[in-house]
Short mmCIF file of C-alpha atoms and ligand atoms in Angstrom, two decimals:
data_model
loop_
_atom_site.label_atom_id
_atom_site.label_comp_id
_atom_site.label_asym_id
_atom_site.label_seq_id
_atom_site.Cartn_x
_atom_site.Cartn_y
_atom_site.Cartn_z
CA UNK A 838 0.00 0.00 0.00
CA UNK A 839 1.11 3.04 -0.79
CA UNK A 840 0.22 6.27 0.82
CA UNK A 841 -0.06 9.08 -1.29
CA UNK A 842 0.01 13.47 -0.14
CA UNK A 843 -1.74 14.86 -2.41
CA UNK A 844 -4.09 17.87 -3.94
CA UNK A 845 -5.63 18.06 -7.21
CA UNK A 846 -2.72 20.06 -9.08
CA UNK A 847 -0.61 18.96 -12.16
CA UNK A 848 2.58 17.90 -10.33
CA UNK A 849 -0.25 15.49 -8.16
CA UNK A 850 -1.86 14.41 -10.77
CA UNK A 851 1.70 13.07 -11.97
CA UNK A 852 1.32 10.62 -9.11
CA UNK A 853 -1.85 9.55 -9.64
CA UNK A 854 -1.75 8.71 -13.02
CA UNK A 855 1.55 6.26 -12.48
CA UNK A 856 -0.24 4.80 -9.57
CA UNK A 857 -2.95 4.10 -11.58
CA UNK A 858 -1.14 3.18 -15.09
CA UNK A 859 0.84 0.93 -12.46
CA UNK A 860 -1.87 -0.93 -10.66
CA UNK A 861 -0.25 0.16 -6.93
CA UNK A 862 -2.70 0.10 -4.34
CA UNK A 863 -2.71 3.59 -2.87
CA UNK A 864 -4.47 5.97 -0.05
CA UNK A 865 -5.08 9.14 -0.78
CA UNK A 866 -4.18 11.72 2.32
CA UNK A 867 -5.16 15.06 1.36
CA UNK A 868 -2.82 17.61 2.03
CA UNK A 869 -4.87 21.27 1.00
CA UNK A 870 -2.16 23.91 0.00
CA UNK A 871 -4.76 26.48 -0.14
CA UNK A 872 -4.71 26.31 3.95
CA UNK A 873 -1.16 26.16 4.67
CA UNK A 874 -1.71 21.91 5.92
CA UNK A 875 1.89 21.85 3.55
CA UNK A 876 3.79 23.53 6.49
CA UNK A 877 2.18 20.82 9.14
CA UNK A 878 4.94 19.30 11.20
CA UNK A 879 3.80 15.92 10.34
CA UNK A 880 3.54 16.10 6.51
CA UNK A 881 7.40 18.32 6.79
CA UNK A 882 8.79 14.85 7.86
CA UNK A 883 7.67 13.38 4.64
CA UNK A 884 8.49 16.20 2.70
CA UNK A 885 10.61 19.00 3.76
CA UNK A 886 10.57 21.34 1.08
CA UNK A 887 6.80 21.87 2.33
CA UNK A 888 5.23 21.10 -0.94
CA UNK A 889 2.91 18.30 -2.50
CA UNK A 890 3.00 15.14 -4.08
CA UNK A 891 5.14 13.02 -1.34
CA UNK A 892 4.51 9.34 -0.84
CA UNK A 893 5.11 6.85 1.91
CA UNK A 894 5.67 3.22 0.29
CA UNK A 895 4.81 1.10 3.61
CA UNK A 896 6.11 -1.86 2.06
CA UNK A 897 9.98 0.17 1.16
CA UNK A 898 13.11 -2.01 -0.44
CA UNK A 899 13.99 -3.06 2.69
CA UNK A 900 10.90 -4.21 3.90
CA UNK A 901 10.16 -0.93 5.96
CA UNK A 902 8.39 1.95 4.70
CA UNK A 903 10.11 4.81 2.82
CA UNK A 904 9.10 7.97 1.83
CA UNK A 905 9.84 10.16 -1.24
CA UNK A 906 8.92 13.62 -2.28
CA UNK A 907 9.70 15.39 -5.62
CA UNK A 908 7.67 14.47 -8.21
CA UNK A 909 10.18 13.10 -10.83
CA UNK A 910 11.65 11.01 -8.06
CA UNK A 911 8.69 9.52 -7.25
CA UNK A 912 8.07 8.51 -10.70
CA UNK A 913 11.49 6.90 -10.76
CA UNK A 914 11.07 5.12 -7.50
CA UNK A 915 7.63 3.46 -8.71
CA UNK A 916 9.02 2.80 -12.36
CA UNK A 917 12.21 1.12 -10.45
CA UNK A 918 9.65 -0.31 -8.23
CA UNK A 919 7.05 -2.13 -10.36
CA UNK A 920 9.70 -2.36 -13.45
CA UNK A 921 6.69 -0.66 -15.49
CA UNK A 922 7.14 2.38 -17.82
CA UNK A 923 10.20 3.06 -16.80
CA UNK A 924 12.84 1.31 -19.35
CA UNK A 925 15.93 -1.11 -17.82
CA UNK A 926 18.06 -1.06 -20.84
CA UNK A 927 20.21 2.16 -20.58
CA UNK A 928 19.77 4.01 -23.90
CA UNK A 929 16.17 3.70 -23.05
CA UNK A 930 16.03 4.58 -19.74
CA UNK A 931 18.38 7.73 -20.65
CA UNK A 932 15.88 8.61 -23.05
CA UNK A 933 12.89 8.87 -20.57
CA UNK A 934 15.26 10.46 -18.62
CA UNK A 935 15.90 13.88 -20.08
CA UNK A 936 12.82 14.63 -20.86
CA UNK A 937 11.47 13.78 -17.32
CA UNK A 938 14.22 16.51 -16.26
CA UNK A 939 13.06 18.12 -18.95
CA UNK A 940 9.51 18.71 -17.30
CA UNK A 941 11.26 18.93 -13.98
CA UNK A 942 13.09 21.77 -14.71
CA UNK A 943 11.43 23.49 -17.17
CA UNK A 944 7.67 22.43 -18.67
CA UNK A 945 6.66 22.46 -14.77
CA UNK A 946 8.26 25.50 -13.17
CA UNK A 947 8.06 27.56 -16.07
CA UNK A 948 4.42 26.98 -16.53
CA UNK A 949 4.06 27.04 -13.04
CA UNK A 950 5.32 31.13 -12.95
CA UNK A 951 3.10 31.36 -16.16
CA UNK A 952 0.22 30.25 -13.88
CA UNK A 953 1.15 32.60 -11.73
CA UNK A 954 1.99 36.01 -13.36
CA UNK A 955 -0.63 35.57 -15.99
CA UNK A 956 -3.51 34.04 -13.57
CA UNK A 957 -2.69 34.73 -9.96
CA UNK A 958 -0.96 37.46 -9.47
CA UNK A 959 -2.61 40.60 -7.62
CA UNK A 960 -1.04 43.10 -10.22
CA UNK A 961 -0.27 42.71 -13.59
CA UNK A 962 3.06 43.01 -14.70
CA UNK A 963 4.05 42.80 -18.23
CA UNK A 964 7.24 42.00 -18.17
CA UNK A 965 6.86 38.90 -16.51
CA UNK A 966 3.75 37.93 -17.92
CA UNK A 967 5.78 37.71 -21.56
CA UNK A 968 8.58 36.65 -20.03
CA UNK A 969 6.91 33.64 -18.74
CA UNK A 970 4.30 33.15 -21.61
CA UNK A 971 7.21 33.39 -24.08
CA UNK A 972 9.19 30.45 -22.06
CA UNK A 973 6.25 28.65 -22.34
CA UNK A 974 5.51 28.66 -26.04
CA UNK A 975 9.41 28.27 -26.50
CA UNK A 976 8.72 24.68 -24.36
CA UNK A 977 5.49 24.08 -26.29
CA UNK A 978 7.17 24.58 -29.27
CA UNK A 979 10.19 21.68 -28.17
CA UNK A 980 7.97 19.34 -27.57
CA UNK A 981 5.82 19.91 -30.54
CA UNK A 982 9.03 18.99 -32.35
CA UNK A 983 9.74 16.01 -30.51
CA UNK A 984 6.09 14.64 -31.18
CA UNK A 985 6.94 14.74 -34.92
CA UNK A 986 6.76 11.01 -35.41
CA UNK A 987 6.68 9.39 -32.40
CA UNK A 988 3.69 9.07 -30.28
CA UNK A 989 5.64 9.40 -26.91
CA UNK A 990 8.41 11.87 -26.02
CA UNK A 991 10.54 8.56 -25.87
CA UNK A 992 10.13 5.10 -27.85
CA UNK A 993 7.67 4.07 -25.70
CA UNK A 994 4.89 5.63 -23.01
CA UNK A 995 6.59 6.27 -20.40
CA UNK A 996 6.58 8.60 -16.56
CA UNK A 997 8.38 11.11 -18.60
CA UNK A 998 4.79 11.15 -20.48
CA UNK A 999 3.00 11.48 -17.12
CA UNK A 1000 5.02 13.87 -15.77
CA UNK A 1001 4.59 16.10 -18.85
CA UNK A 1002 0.60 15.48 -19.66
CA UNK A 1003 -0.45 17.42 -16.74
CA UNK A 1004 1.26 20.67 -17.38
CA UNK A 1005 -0.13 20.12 -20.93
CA UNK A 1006 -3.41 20.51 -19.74
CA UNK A 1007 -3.63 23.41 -18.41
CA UNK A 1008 -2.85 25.16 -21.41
CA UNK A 1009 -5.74 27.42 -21.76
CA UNK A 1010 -3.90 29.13 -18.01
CA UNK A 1011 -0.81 29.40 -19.90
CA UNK A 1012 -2.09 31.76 -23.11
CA UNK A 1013 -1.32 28.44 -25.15
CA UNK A 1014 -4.02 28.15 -28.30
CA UNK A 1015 -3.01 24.79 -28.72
CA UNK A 1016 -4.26 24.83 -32.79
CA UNK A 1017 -0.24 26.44 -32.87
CA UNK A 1018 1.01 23.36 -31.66
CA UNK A 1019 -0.63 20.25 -33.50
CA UNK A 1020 1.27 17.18 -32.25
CA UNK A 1021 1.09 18.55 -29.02
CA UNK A 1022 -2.73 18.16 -29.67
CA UNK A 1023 -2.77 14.97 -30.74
CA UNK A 1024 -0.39 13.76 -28.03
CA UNK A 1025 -3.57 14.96 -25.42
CA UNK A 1026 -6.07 13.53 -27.00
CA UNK A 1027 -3.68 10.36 -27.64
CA UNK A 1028 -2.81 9.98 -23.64
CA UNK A 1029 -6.25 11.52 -21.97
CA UNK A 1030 -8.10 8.58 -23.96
CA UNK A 1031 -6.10 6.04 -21.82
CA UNK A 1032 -8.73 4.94 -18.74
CA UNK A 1033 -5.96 4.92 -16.21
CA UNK A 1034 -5.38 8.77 -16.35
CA UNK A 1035 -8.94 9.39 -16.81
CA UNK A 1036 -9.41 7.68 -13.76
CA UNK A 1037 -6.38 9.77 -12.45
CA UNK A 1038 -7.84 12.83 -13.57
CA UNK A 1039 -11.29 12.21 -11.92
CA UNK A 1040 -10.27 12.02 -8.20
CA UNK A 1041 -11.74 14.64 -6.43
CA UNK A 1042 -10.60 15.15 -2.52
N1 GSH B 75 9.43 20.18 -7.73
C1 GSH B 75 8.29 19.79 -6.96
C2 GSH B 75 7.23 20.88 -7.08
C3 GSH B 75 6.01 20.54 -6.29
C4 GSH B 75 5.07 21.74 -6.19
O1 GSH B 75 5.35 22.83 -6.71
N2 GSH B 75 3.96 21.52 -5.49
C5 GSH B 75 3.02 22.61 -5.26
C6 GSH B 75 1.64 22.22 -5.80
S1 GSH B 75 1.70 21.85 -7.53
C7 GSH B 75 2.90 22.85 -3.77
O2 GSH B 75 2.83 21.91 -3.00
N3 GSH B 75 2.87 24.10 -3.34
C8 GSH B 75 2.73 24.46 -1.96
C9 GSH B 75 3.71 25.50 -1.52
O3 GSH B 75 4.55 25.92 -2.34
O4 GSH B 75 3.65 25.92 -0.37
C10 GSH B 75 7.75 18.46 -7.46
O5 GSH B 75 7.80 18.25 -8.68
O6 GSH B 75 7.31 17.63 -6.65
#
């Protein structure tokens, strides 16, 4: 069993869709980031850089549980775990790998200050709001290249896909019209018809 900190935002929704593309039984504990429960002493021991998705495997490689924050290496820990989307052979697995880092370090936080400036903020600032919306369609327009071809950002489907879908979907926040980026398109409508991530996407807590 697997026990899973979670709210309903994309780097969460990472989570849930490898738990449930990898058949892992998993509890839901919801941790609501709109009321500060991130900064709870008890949810800081799990994951001390006070933000969502952390997990606690109660069954860990030792045989005692182990927890994990960071999204990307969560996704690692259950690919390594189940030996499920998550490639052994090393070209492969170096593959998924940069573009999960990819996500991590740029089609996540980048979006993220897109959400933001453009959304969030109390005042609007321009300069940020392009600066941001400009990384973005710079990202959009990388992976729109990479989707030339291929159905999957690697060979195969893979938690580089899961990690990436999620951000994807939120385009509309991010000033993305998504008829500018076509395989990016089809790569949605190619991964949200898969019943495990509609599942995913339907939790509600
Ligand atoms: N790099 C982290 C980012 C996680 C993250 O930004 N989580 C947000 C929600 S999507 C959060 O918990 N924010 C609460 C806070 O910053 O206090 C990961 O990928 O796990």
């Amino acid at each position: 069993m697997i026990d899973l900190y979670y709210w309903g935002t994309p780097n969460g929704h990472k989570i849930t869709i490898a738990l449930e593309e990898m058949g892992l039984e998993y509890q839901i504990f919801p941790i609501n980031i709109l009321e500060n429960d991130q900064f709870q002493p008890d949810f800081l021991r799990i994951s001390p850089n006070n933000k969502i998705p952390a997990i606690v495997d109660q069954n860990g490689p030792r045989g005692e549980p182990i927890s994990v924050f960071e999204s990307g290496a969560i996704l690692q820990y259950l690919g390594r775990k189940t030996g499920l989307f998550y490639p052994t052979d090393e070209q492969e697995r170096v593959e998924v790998e940069q573009w999960l880092m990819w996500q991590m370090g740029g089609f996540g936080p980048m979006l993220g200050q897109n959400h933001h400036f453009n959304k969030f903020a109390p005042e609007r600032i321009p300069y940020a709001i392009d600066r941001y919306i400009n990384e973005t369609k710079r990202l959009y327009t990388v992976l729109n290249k990479q989707l030339i071809g291929q159905k999957f950002v690697a060979s195969e489907y893979s938690i580089a896909d899961m990690a990436i879908l999620p951000w994807a979907l939120r385009y509309e926040w991010q000033g993305i019209q998504l008829e500018d980026y076509p395989y990016v398109q089809d790569y949605i409508e190619r991964l949200t018809a898969r019943s495990a991530i509609q599942k995913a996407l339907s939790i509600q807590v």
